[in-house]
Amino acid sequence: MQEIVGESLARRLVDWGVDTVFGLPGDGINGLMEGFRRQREKLTFVLVHHEEAAAFMATGYAKATGRLGVCAATSGPGAIHLLNGLYDAKLDHTPVLAITGMQETSVLGSHYQQEVHTPLLYHDVADYNLMVTNPQQVPGVVDIAVRNALAKRTVSHLSFPNDVQVAAAGADPYRHVSPGEPPMSSPVLSQPTVPAAQDDLARAAEVLNAGRKVAMLVGIGARGARDEVLAVAEKLASPVVKTLPGKMVVPDDHPLTTGGLGLLGTRPSEELMEECDTLLMVGTSFPYGKYLPSPGQARVVQIDVDASLVGLRLPVDAAVTADARLALRQLLPMLQAHSDRSFLEKYQRARDTWRAEMVSLQDPSRHPVAPQYLMSCVDAAASSDAILTCDSGTIATWAARHWTIRGDREFYLSGNLATMAPGLPYAIAMQRAYPGRQVIAFVGDGGFAMLMAEFLTAVRHELPIKVVINNNNSYGQILWEQIVLGYPEYAVRHRQPEADFAAWARACGGYGVKVTDPKALPGAVREALAHPGPALVDCDVNPDEPPMPGKVRYEQAQHFTEAFLRGQPHKVATLASVARDKINELRS
C-alpha cells in the first residue's frame, strides 16, 4: 500500500515519541485519519466529543508529563474550537502541536464551504504556524514544528489541505528537487538544563545575604526543585510563598511555607509580602503586581529559564537566567546562614492561625453543604500521589486552600488563561498518561456542563477518572465579582430545576451519586474513589458561600456593602453564610 502524507505525518510523530493524539474527525482531515489508522498499533487516537476538550487534553497531557501534547481537528469550525485550549497551552508555556485540515488547494480563495484561513487564525497562538502545500515538506516541517513546541514550551500548528493529505508521501507536484527525508538521529528533544552564570549568581548572593527579611516566591517553573527550594529557604530563614500553579512545588504542611499568594492565597503570605525587604522569585513571573512588594520596598532576585520573563512586575536587582533546580544548587553554597529567624517565625505563627481558621470552615454540620467541607472530604480520602485537576471559579479557591499537597500529590489548573472547563479534559489526559495513579477532577457545575460529554469519553476509553462537582447551580465566581464591584448580582444563577449530573454519569455507564446531606458526603467520596472505573460525585453546596480573599481590602468591603444597599437579591442567605464563617473562625 502506497504511503500517503497522512501516514507520513503519523509515522514522524511516532518517531518523536508521540503515542497519543486527542481529536475529533471530520471531512477536512479524512486523509490524516487514515494515516493515524495505519499507525494505530503505535499511535492511539482518543476520540472526544468537542475539539476544545481535545486541546485541553493535549495541554493537560503535556503539563503532567513534560512531553509533547498533540490534538487534531477538521477544517473550519473544528479548528476554531481548538483555540481556547491552545491559548491555555500558550499562556502556561506548555508544548502542544495542533494539526488541522484545510480545503483542497484548488478551491482556496473561492469562498468554499468551511474555508477558514487557519494559519491567519492561529497567528497569535502558534509560534510555528504553517499550511503544508507539498508532500516534500513532510516530515521536515513536522520536525521543525515539534522542536519549536518543545524547545520554546509553546504551541505549534500545521494545517494540511485535503488533497495534500492523501497525496503520495514522495510526490512532488511542482517537480522540485526533492530535499529528501531529514535524519531522525535524536527523536526526543529534552528540556536543556541551563546553568547560571557565575557573575549572576554572585550578584544574587550579594543581594540575598544583605537581606534581613527575605521571602521566597516560587512558581511552576520550580517544579522538580523542591529539595533545593527548601534548602535555600532554610539557609535564608525565608518563608516560602507559592503561586497557584506552583502549589505542588512545596508540601502545604511543610513548616517553611505560608501557602499561596493572590486573591486565592493566604493572609500570612499577603502580609509578609508587605513587610519583606528582599524577595527571591523562582520560576514565576507572577502576574498580579498588587500582591507583590511595593516598588522600592524590597530588593528582588529573579531566577527563570526564560530571560524574557524576568523583570515583568518589579525592578530586578539580580537576574539569573537558568534552570531553577540547577541555579539554586549553585547558589546555595554562596549564601550565608541567617541566624535571625524572627521574620520567619512571625509568619509561621500567622500561618498556624490561618490554617486553624481554614479547618474551622470545613464544618460538617452546615446545610447546605459548605464547599470547604466538600474539598476537605476529597483531601482526606485521596491517595498520597493523587493528581487533582481544577477548573477556574470558586472551586479554585476551595482547592487552593483545602487541597493539601503532601507526598507526591500534584495540582493542575488553567493558570494564566484562567478559562473554565479544562478540569475534566485535563483529568482524562492525565489518566491516559498515568494509568496507575488516582486522578480527580474537582470542577464546578458551570465548567462541567460545558464539556460534560467527555465523561462518556472516559467511560469509552476505560479511564477510571474521578469527578467531584461543587454544584452551586450558578457561576459563583462571577456572582461574587459583581458584588465586589458594587453591583447586585445579575444573570449568574441558573433557574430550577438543578442539574443531576450523577444521573448523566450513570447513563454513560459510570458510577454516579448525588449528595445533598453533609452526613452522606464522606462515604460517597470514598466509594467513588474506590470504584474501579469512572466515577462522579455531584454535591449540592451552599450557593451563597463567599470565596473571601485572604485579606479583605477596604475598597472590597466598601463595594460589598454598596451592593447590598442597592438590593442584593440573596442578601439574607449571603449574610448568614458570612456570619457562620466568622463564628466558626472565632471558635477555632
Coordinates of C-alpha atoms in Angstrom, one line a residue:
M1 CA 0.0 0.0 0.0
Q2 CA 1.4 3.4 -1.0
E3 CA 2.3 5.7 1.8
I4 CA 0.2 8.9 1.9
V5 CA 1.1 12.2 3.5
G6 CA -1.3 11.4 6.4
E7 CA 0.7 8.3 7.2
S8 CA 4.0 10.1 6.8
L9 CA 2.8 12.6 9.4
A10 CA 1.7 9.9 11.8
R11 CA 4.9 7.9 11.3
R12 CA 7.0 11.0 12.0
L13 CA 5.0 11.7 15.2
V14 CA 5.8 8.2 16.4
D15 CA 9.4 8.8 15.6
W16 CA 9.3 11.7 18.0
G17 CA 7.9 9.5 20.8
V18 CA 4.2 10.7 20.4
D19 CA 1.9 7.9 21.5
T20 CA -1.5 9.7 21.7
V21 CA -3.5 12.2 19.6
F22 CA -6.6 13.7 21.0
G23 CA -9.2 14.9 18.5
L24 CA -12.4 14.7 16.5
P25 CA -12.6 13.6 12.9
G26 CA -14.2 15.5 10.1
D27 CA -14.2 15.6 6.3
G28 CA -11.4 18.1 6.5
I29 CA -9.0 15.6 7.9
N30 CA -10.0 12.2 6.4
G31 CA -6.6 11.7 4.9
L32 CA -4.9 12.4 8.3
M33 CA -7.3 10.0 10.0
E34 CA -6.3 7.3 7.5
G35 CA -2.7 8.0 8.4
F36 CA -3.4 7.6 12.1
R37 CA -5.3 4.4 11.4
R38 CA -2.4 2.9 9.6
Q39 CA -0.1 3.7 12.6
R40 CA -2.8 2.6 15.2
E41 CA -0.5 0.0 16.8
K42 CA 1.9 2.7 17.9
L43 CA -0.3 5.8 17.9
T44 CA -3.6 5.9 19.8
F45 CA -6.3 8.3 18.7
V46 CA -8.5 9.4 21.6
L47 CA -11.9 10.3 20.1
V48 CA -13.5 13.2 22.0
H49 CA -16.9 14.9 21.8
H50 CA -15.7 18.6 21.4
E51 CA -12.5 19.9 19.9
E52 CA -12.0 22.3 22.8
A53 CA -11.7 19.3 25.0
A54 CA -9.1 17.8 22.7
A55 CA -6.9 20.9 23.0
F56 CA -7.4 20.9 26.8
M57 CA -6.4 17.2 26.8
A58 CA -3.3 17.8 24.8
T59 CA -2.4 20.6 27.2
G60 CA -3.1 18.6 30.3
Y61 CA -1.1 15.6 28.9
A62 CA 1.9 17.9 28.3
K63 CA 1.6 19.7 31.6
A64 CA 1.7 16.4 33.5
T65 CA 4.3 14.6 31.5
G66 CA 6.6 17.3 30.1
R67 CA 6.2 15.6 26.7
L68 CA 4.6 17.0 23.6
G69 CA 0.7 17.1 23.6
V70 CA -1.0 16.6 20.2
C71 CA -4.5 17.4 19.1
A72 CA -6.3 17.3 15.8
A73 CA -9.4 18.9 14.3
T74 CA -11.1 19.3 11.0
S75 CA -11.1 22.4 8.9
G76 CA -13.3 25.5 9.7
P77 CA -15.3 25.1 12.9
G78 CA -13.2 22.2 14.2
A79 CA -10.0 24.3 14.0
I80 CA -11.8 27.3 15.6
H81 CA -12.9 25.1 18.5
L82 CA -9.3 24.2 19.4
L83 CA -8.3 27.8 20.1
N84 CA -9.3 28.1 23.8
G85 CA -7.4 25.0 24.8
L86 CA -4.4 26.1 22.7
Y87 CA -4.3 29.5 24.4
D88 CA -4.2 27.7 27.7
A89 CA -1.1 25.9 26.5
K90 CA 0.5 29.1 25.1
L91 CA -0.1 31.2 28.3
D92 CA 1.1 28.4 30.6
H93 CA 4.2 27.6 28.5
T94 CA 3.2 24.1 27.5
P95 CA 4.4 22.2 24.4
V96 CA 1.4 21.3 22.1
L97 CA 1.2 20.6 18.4
A98 CA -2.2 21.3 16.8
I99 CA -3.0 19.6 13.5
T100 CA -5.9 20.9 11.4
G101 CA -7.4 20.3 8.0
M102 CA -7.9 22.7 5.1
Q103 CA -9.9 22.7 1.8
E104 CA -8.2 21.4 -1.3
T105 CA -5.6 23.7 -2.7
S106 CA -7.6 24.1 -6.0
V107 CA -10.5 25.8 -4.2
L108 CA -8.7 28.0 -1.7
G109 CA -9.7 31.6 -2.1
S110 CA -13.0 30.8 -3.7
H111 CA -15.3 31.2 -0.7
Y112 CA -15.6 27.4 -0.4
Q113 CA -17.6 25.7 2.3
Q114 CA -15.9 26.0 5.8
E115 CA -12.9 27.8 4.2
V116 CA -11.2 29.5 7.2
H117 CA -7.6 30.7 6.9
T118 CA -6.3 28.7 9.8
P119 CA -2.7 29.9 9.6
L120 CA -4.0 33.5 9.9
L121 CA -6.4 32.4 12.7
Y122 CA -3.6 30.8 14.6
H123 CA -1.1 33.6 14.0
D124 CA -1.2 34.8 17.6
V125 CA -1.4 31.4 19.4
A126 CA 1.1 29.4 17.4
D127 CA 4.9 30.1 17.5
Y128 CA 5.4 27.9 14.4
N129 CA 2.5 28.1 12.1
L130 CA 2.3 26.6 8.6
M131 CA 0.0 25.3 5.9
V132 CA 1.7 22.4 4.2
T133 CA 1.3 22.6 0.4
N134 CA 3.8 20.0 -0.9
P135 CA 4.3 16.4 0.3
Q136 CA 8.0 17.1 0.1
Q137 CA 7.7 19.3 3.1
V138 CA 6.8 16.3 5.3
P139 CA 8.5 15.2 7.5
G140 CA 10.9 18.1 7.7
V141 CA 8.3 20.7 8.8
V142 CA 7.0 18.2 11.4
D143 CA 10.4 18.1 12.9
I144 CA 10.6 21.9 13.0
A145 CA 7.1 22.2 14.5
V146 CA 7.9 19.7 17.2
R147 CA 11.3 21.2 18.0
N148 CA 9.7 24.7 18.3
A149 CA 6.9 23.4 20.6
L150 CA 9.3 21.5 22.9
A151 CA 12.2 24.0 22.9
K152 CA 10.1 27.1 23.5
R153 CA 7.4 25.4 25.5
T154 CA 4.6 26.7 23.3
V155 CA 2.1 25.9 20.6
S156 CA 3.0 24.8 17.0
H157 CA 0.4 24.4 14.2
L158 CA 0.4 22.5 11.0
S159 CA -2.6 22.7 8.5
F160 CA -3.0 20.1 5.8
P161 CA -5.2 20.7 2.7
N162 CA -7.3 17.7 1.8
D163 CA -5.5 16.9 -1.5
V164 CA -2.1 17.1 0.2
Q165 CA -3.3 14.7 3.0
V166 CA -4.0 11.9 0.5
A167 CA -1.1 12.6 -1.9
A168 CA 1.7 10.0 -2.2
A169 CA 4.2 10.8 0.5
G170 CA 7.0 11.1 -2.1
A171 CA 5.0 13.0 -4.7
D172 CA 6.3 16.4 -6.0
P173 CA 3.5 18.1 -7.9
Y174 CA 5.8 21.0 -8.8
R175 CA 8.7 18.9 -10.0
H176 CA 11.1 20.4 -7.4
V177 CA 14.4 18.9 -6.4
S178 CA 13.5 16.6 -3.5
P179 CA 15.0 17.6 -0.2
G180 CA 15.0 14.0 1.0
E181 CA 13.9 12.9 4.4
P182 CA 15.7 14.5 7.3
P183 CA 17.6 12.1 9.5
M184 CA 16.0 11.1 12.8
S185 CA 19.0 10.6 14.9
S186 CA 17.5 12.0 18.2
P187 CA 13.8 11.6 18.3
V188 CA 13.3 13.0 21.8
L189 CA 14.1 16.7 22.5
S190 CA 14.6 17.1 26.2
Q191 CA 14.5 20.4 28.0
P192 CA 18.0 21.8 28.3
T193 CA 19.5 22.1 31.8
V194 CA 20.7 25.7 31.7
P195 CA 23.4 26.5 34.3
A196 CA 23.7 30.0 35.8
A197 CA 26.5 32.4 35.0
Q198 CA 28.8 32.9 38.0
D199 CA 28.6 36.7 37.8
D200 CA 24.8 36.5 38.0
L201 CA 25.0 34.1 41.0
A202 CA 27.5 36.3 42.8
R203 CA 25.2 39.3 42.4
A204 CA 22.2 37.3 43.6
A205 CA 24.1 36.0 46.6
E206 CA 25.1 39.6 47.5
V207 CA 21.5 40.8 47.5
L208 CA 20.2 37.8 49.4
N209 CA 22.9 37.8 52.0
A210 CA 22.3 41.5 52.7
G211 CA 18.6 41.0 53.3
R212 CA 17.1 40.9 56.8
K213 CA 13.6 39.9 55.9
V214 CA 13.9 37.6 53.0
A215 CA 10.9 36.0 51.3
M216 CA 10.7 33.4 48.5
L217 CA 8.0 33.3 45.8
V218 CA 8.1 30.0 43.8
G219 CA 6.1 29.1 40.8
I220 CA 5.6 26.1 38.5
G221 CA 9.0 26.8 36.9
A222 CA 10.4 25.5 40.2
R223 CA 8.7 22.1 39.8
G224 CA 11.2 19.4 40.4
A225 CA 13.3 21.7 42.6
R226 CA 11.5 21.0 45.9
D227 CA 14.6 20.0 47.9
E228 CA 16.6 22.9 46.6
V229 CA 13.9 25.4 47.3
L230 CA 13.6 24.2 50.9
A231 CA 17.4 24.2 51.4
V232 CA 17.7 27.8 50.3
A233 CA 14.7 28.8 52.4
E234 CA 16.2 27.2 55.4
K235 CA 19.5 28.9 55.0
L236 CA 17.9 32.3 54.4
A237 CA 15.3 31.8 57.2
S238 CA 12.8 32.7 54.5
P239 CA 9.1 31.8 54.4
V240 CA 8.1 30.2 51.1
V241 CA 5.1 31.6 49.3
K242 CA 3.6 29.7 46.3
T243 CA 1.8 30.8 43.2
L244 CA -1.4 28.8 42.5
P245 CA 0.1 26.9 39.5
G246 CA 3.2 26.3 41.7
K247 CA 1.2 24.9 44.6
M248 CA 2.8 21.4 44.2
V249 CA 6.4 22.7 44.4
V250 CA 6.5 22.6 48.3
P251 CA 4.2 20.5 50.6
D252 CA 1.5 22.5 52.2
D253 CA 2.2 21.1 55.6
H254 CA 5.9 22.0 55.5
P255 CA 6.9 24.4 58.3
L256 CA 8.6 26.8 55.9
T257 CA 5.6 27.6 53.7
T258 CA 2.9 30.1 54.3
G259 CA 0.8 28.9 51.3
G260 CA -0.4 30.8 48.2
L261 CA -0.4 34.4 47.1
G262 CA -3.1 36.4 45.4
L263 CA -6.9 36.5 45.5
L264 CA -7.0 32.8 46.4
G265 CA -3.9 32.9 48.6
T266 CA -3.5 33.2 52.4
R267 CA -3.4 36.2 54.7
P268 CA 0.1 35.5 56.1
S269 CA 1.5 35.3 52.5
E270 CA 0.0 38.6 51.6
E271 CA 1.1 40.3 54.8
L272 CA 4.7 39.1 54.6
M273 CA 4.9 40.5 51.1
E274 CA 4.0 43.8 52.5
E275 CA 6.9 43.6 55.1
C276 CA 9.8 41.8 53.4
D277 CA 12.9 43.7 52.3
T278 CA 14.2 41.1 49.9
L279 CA 12.3 38.9 47.5
L280 CA 13.6 35.8 45.7
M281 CA 11.4 34.8 42.8
V282 CA 12.0 31.3 41.4
G283 CA 10.2 30.0 38.3
T284 CA 7.4 32.6 38.2
S285 CA 6.6 36.0 36.7
F286 CA 3.6 36.3 39.0
P287 CA 1.1 38.5 37.1
Y288 CA -0.8 40.2 40.0
G289 CA 1.5 43.1 40.8
K290 CA -0.7 44.4 43.6
Y291 CA 0.2 41.4 45.8
L292 CA 3.9 41.9 45.4
P293 CA 6.1 44.3 47.4
S294 CA 5.6 48.0 46.5
P295 CA 8.3 49.3 44.1
G296 CA 11.3 50.3 46.1
Q297 CA 10.2 48.3 49.2
A298 CA 12.3 45.2 48.5
R299 CA 15.3 44.2 46.5
V300 CA 14.5 41.5 44.1
V301 CA 16.3 38.5 42.8
Q302 CA 14.6 36.5 40.0
I303 CA 15.6 33.1 38.6
D304 CA 13.9 31.9 35.4
V305 CA 15.0 29.8 32.5
D306 CA 13.3 32.3 30.1
A307 CA 15.1 35.7 30.3
S308 CA 12.1 37.4 28.6
L309 CA 10.0 36.7 31.8
V310 CA 12.5 38.5 34.1
G311 CA 11.5 41.9 35.5
L312 CA 8.0 42.0 34.2
R313 CA 6.4 43.0 37.5
L314 CA 9.2 44.6 39.6
P315 CA 12.6 46.1 39.1
V316 CA 15.1 43.3 39.5
D317 CA 18.4 43.8 41.3
A318 CA 19.8 40.5 40.3
A319 CA 18.6 38.3 37.4
V320 CA 19.7 34.7 36.9
T321 CA 18.7 33.0 33.7
A322 CA 18.9 29.3 34.4
D323 CA 17.1 26.1 35.3
A324 CA 15.6 26.7 38.7
R325 CA 16.9 23.4 40.3
L326 CA 20.5 23.9 39.0
A327 CA 20.6 27.6 39.8
L328 CA 19.5 27.0 43.4
R329 CA 22.1 24.2 43.8
Q330 CA 24.8 26.6 42.5
L331 CA 23.5 29.4 44.7
L332 CA 23.2 27.5 48.0
P333 CA 26.9 27.4 49.0
M334 CA 27.3 31.1 48.2
L335 CA 24.6 32.0 50.8
Q336 CA 25.2 33.0 54.4
A337 CA 23.1 31.3 57.0
H338 CA 20.7 33.8 58.5
S339 CA 20.7 33.4 62.3
D340 CA 17.8 35.9 62.9
R341 CA 14.7 33.9 62.3
S342 CA 12.2 36.3 63.8
F343 CA 10.7 37.2 60.4
L344 CA 10.1 33.6 59.5
E345 CA 8.8 32.7 63.0
K346 CA 6.4 35.6 63.0
Y347 CA 4.7 34.3 59.8
Q348 CA 4.9 30.7 60.9
R349 CA 2.7 31.7 63.8
A350 CA 0.4 33.6 61.5
R351 CA 0.2 30.6 59.2
D352 CA -0.8 28.3 62.1
T353 CA -3.7 30.7 62.9
W354 CA -4.7 30.8 59.3
R355 CA -4.7 27.1 59.0
A356 CA -6.9 26.8 62.1
E357 CA -9.4 29.2 60.5
M358 CA -9.5 27.2 57.3
V359 CA -10.1 24.0 59.2
S360 CA -13.0 25.7 61.1
L361 CA -14.7 26.4 57.7
Q362 CA -14.7 22.7 56.9
D363 CA -17.9 22.4 59.1
P364 CA -19.7 19.1 58.6
S365 CA -22.8 20.3 60.4
R366 CA -23.7 23.0 57.9
H367 CA -26.6 22.6 55.5
P368 CA -26.5 23.2 52.5
V369 CA -23.0 21.6 52.4
A370 CA -20.1 24.0 52.8
P371 CA -17.9 23.8 49.7
Q372 CA -14.9 23.9 52.1
Y373 CA -16.2 20.7 53.7
L374 CA -16.6 19.0 50.2
M375 CA -13.0 19.8 49.4
S376 CA -11.8 18.6 52.8
C377 CA -13.6 15.2 52.3
V378 CA -11.8 14.8 48.9
D379 CA -8.5 15.8 50.5
A380 CA -8.9 13.3 53.4
A381 CA -9.8 10.3 51.1
A382 CA -7.4 10.9 48.2
S383 CA -4.2 8.9 47.9
S384 CA -0.8 10.4 48.7
D385 CA 0.1 10.5 45.0
A386 CA -3.2 11.7 43.7
I387 CA -3.4 14.2 40.8
L388 CA -6.1 16.9 41.3
T389 CA -7.2 19.0 38.3
C390 CA -9.4 22.0 38.8
D391 CA -11.5 24.5 36.8
S392 CA -11.5 28.3 37.2
G393 CA -14.1 29.8 39.5
T394 CA -14.9 29.5 43.2
I395 CA -13.8 25.9 43.1
A396 CA -10.2 27.1 42.6
T397 CA -10.5 28.9 45.9
W398 CA -11.6 25.8 47.7
A399 CA -8.9 23.7 46.1
A400 CA -6.2 26.3 46.7
R401 CA -7.0 26.4 50.5
H402 CA -8.3 22.9 51.3
W403 CA -6.4 20.5 48.9
T404 CA -3.2 19.6 50.7
I405 CA 0.0 19.0 48.8
R406 CA 1.8 16.2 50.6
G407 CA 3.8 13.2 49.4
D408 CA 3.7 13.0 45.6
R409 CA 0.4 14.8 45.1
E410 CA 0.0 17.2 42.1
F411 CA -2.3 20.0 41.2
Y412 CA -3.2 21.5 37.8
L413 CA -5.4 24.2 36.5
S414 CA -5.5 26.8 33.8
G415 CA -3.1 29.3 35.2
N416 CA -2.7 32.5 33.1
L417 CA -5.7 32.0 30.8
A418 CA -7.9 31.0 33.8
T419 CA -10.5 29.5 31.5
M420 CA -13.5 27.5 32.5
A421 CA -13.9 23.8 31.6
P422 CA -10.4 22.3 31.5
G423 CA -10.7 20.2 34.7
L424 CA -12.4 17.2 33.1
P425 CA -10.3 17.1 29.9
Y426 CA -7.1 17.5 31.9
A427 CA -8.1 14.5 34.1
I428 CA -8.8 12.3 31.1
A429 CA -5.4 13.1 29.5
M430 CA -3.5 12.7 32.8
Q431 CA -5.2 9.4 33.5
R432 CA -4.2 8.3 30.0
A433 CA -0.6 9.4 30.8
Y434 CA -0.5 7.8 34.2
P435 CA -2.9 4.8 34.2
G436 CA -1.8 3.6 37.7
R437 CA -2.4 6.9 39.6
Q438 CA -5.6 8.4 41.1
V439 CA -6.7 11.3 39.0
I440 CA -9.5 13.6 40.4
A441 CA -11.3 16.4 38.6
F442 CA -12.6 19.0 41.1
V443 CA -15.0 21.1 39.0
G444 CA -18.0 23.4 39.2
D445 CA -21.3 22.7 37.7
G446 CA -20.8 25.5 35.2
G447 CA -17.5 24.2 33.9
F448 CA -18.6 20.6 33.9
A449 CA -21.7 21.4 31.9
M450 CA -19.6 23.0 29.1
L451 CA -17.8 19.7 28.3
M452 CA -19.8 17.1 30.2
A453 CA -19.9 14.8 27.1
E454 CA -16.3 14.0 27.8
F455 CA -17.3 11.9 30.8
L456 CA -18.6 9.5 28.2
T457 CA -15.1 9.6 26.6
A458 CA -13.6 8.4 29.9
V459 CA -16.1 5.6 30.1
R460 CA -15.5 4.5 26.5
H461 CA -11.7 4.6 26.9
E462 CA -11.9 2.8 30.3
L463 CA -10.1 5.7 32.1
P464 CA -11.0 5.5 35.8
I465 CA -11.1 9.2 36.5
K466 CA -13.0 10.6 39.5
V467 CA -15.1 13.7 39.1
V468 CA -16.3 15.8 42.1
I469 CA -18.7 18.5 41.2
N470 CA -19.1 21.5 43.5
N471 CA -22.7 22.3 42.4
N472 CA -24.0 25.7 43.4
N473 CA -26.2 26.0 40.3
S474 CA -24.6 29.3 39.4
Y475 CA -21.5 30.9 38.0
G476 CA -20.3 31.6 41.5
Q477 CA -17.1 33.5 40.9
I478 CA -18.8 35.9 38.5
L479 CA -21.6 36.4 41.1
W480 CA -19.0 37.5 43.8
E481 CA -17.1 39.6 41.3
Q482 CA -20.3 41.5 40.5
I483 CA -20.9 42.1 44.2
V484 CA -17.3 43.2 44.9
L485 CA -17.7 45.8 42.1
G486 CA -20.6 47.2 44.0
Y487 CA -23.4 45.8 41.8
P488 CA -26.3 43.5 42.7
E489 CA -25.9 40.1 41.1
Y490 CA -27.5 39.6 37.7
A491 CA -27.9 36.6 35.4
V492 CA -25.4 34.3 37.2
R493 CA -27.8 31.8 38.8
H494 CA -29.5 29.0 36.8
R495 CA -33.2 28.6 37.0
Q496 CA -34.7 25.5 38.6
P497 CA -34.5 22.5 38.2
E498 CA -31.0 22.0 39.4
A499 CA -29.0 19.5 37.3
D500 CA -28.4 16.0 38.4
F501 CA -25.0 15.2 36.9
A502 CA -24.9 11.9 38.7
A503 CA -27.7 10.7 36.5
W504 CA -25.7 11.6 33.5
A505 CA -22.7 9.7 34.8
R506 CA -24.8 6.6 35.3
A507 CA -26.4 7.0 31.9
C508 CA -22.8 6.9 30.5
G509 CA -22.1 3.6 32.2
G510 CA -20.1 5.1 35.0
Y511 CA -20.6 5.5 38.8
G512 CA -22.7 8.4 39.9
V513 CA -24.1 9.6 43.2
K514 CA -26.0 12.8 44.1
V515 CA -25.2 14.2 47.6
T516 CA -27.3 16.8 49.4
D517 CA -26.8 15.7 53.0
P518 CA -23.4 16.5 54.5
K519 CA -23.6 13.3 56.6
A520 CA -23.5 11.2 53.5
L521 CA -20.6 13.1 51.9
P522 CA -17.5 11.3 53.3
G523 CA -18.9 7.9 52.4
A524 CA -19.9 8.9 49.0
V525 CA -16.5 10.3 48.2
R526 CA -14.7 7.2 49.5
E527 CA -17.0 4.9 47.4
A528 CA -16.4 7.0 44.3
L529 CA -12.6 6.9 44.8
A530 CA -12.7 3.2 45.4
H531 CA -14.8 2.5 42.3
P532 CA -12.6 0.7 39.6
G533 CA -14.0 2.8 36.7
P534 CA -15.0 6.4 36.0
A535 CA -17.0 7.8 38.9
L536 CA -18.7 11.1 39.7
V537 CA -20.0 12.8 42.9
D538 CA -22.4 15.6 42.3
C539 CA -22.7 17.6 45.6
D540 CA -25.1 20.4 46.1
V541 CA -23.2 23.1 48.0
N542 CA -24.2 26.4 49.6
P543 CA -24.6 28.8 46.7
D544 CA -24.2 31.8 49.0
E545 CA -20.8 30.9 50.4
P546 CA -18.4 33.8 49.6
P547 CA -14.9 32.9 48.4
M548 CA -13.3 35.6 50.5
P549 CA -9.8 37.0 49.8
G550 CA -7.1 36.1 52.3
K551 CA -7.1 39.8 53.3
V552 CA -10.1 41.9 52.7
R553 CA -9.2 45.3 51.4
Y554 CA -11.1 48.5 52.3
E555 CA -12.4 49.0 48.7
Q556 CA -13.6 45.4 48.5
A557 CA -15.6 45.7 51.8
Q558 CA -17.0 49.1 50.6
H559 CA -18.2 47.7 47.3
F560 CA -19.6 44.6 49.0
T561 CA -21.7 46.9 51.3
E562 CA -22.8 49.1 48.4
A563 CA -24.1 46.0 46.5
F564 CA -26.3 45.0 49.5
L565 CA -27.6 48.5 49.9
R566 CA -28.6 48.5 46.2
G567 CA -30.7 45.4 46.6
Q568 CA -28.7 42.2 46.5
P569 CA -31.5 39.6 46.0
H570 CA -29.9 36.9 48.2
K571 CA -28.7 39.2 51.0
V572 CA -30.2 37.3 53.9
A573 CA -28.6 33.9 52.8
T574 CA -25.3 35.5 52.0
L575 CA -25.0 37.4 55.3
A576 CA -26.0 34.2 57.1
S577 CA -23.1 32.3 55.3
V578 CA -20.6 35.1 56.1
A579 CA -21.8 35.2 59.8
R580 CA -21.4 31.4 60.1
D581 CA -17.9 31.5 58.7
K582 CA -16.8 34.3 61.1
I583 CA -18.3 32.4 64.1
N584 CA -16.5 29.2 63.2
E585 CA -13.3 31.1 62.8
L586 CA -13.7 32.6 66.3
R587 CA -14.3 29.2 67.7
S588 CA -11.1 27.8 66.2

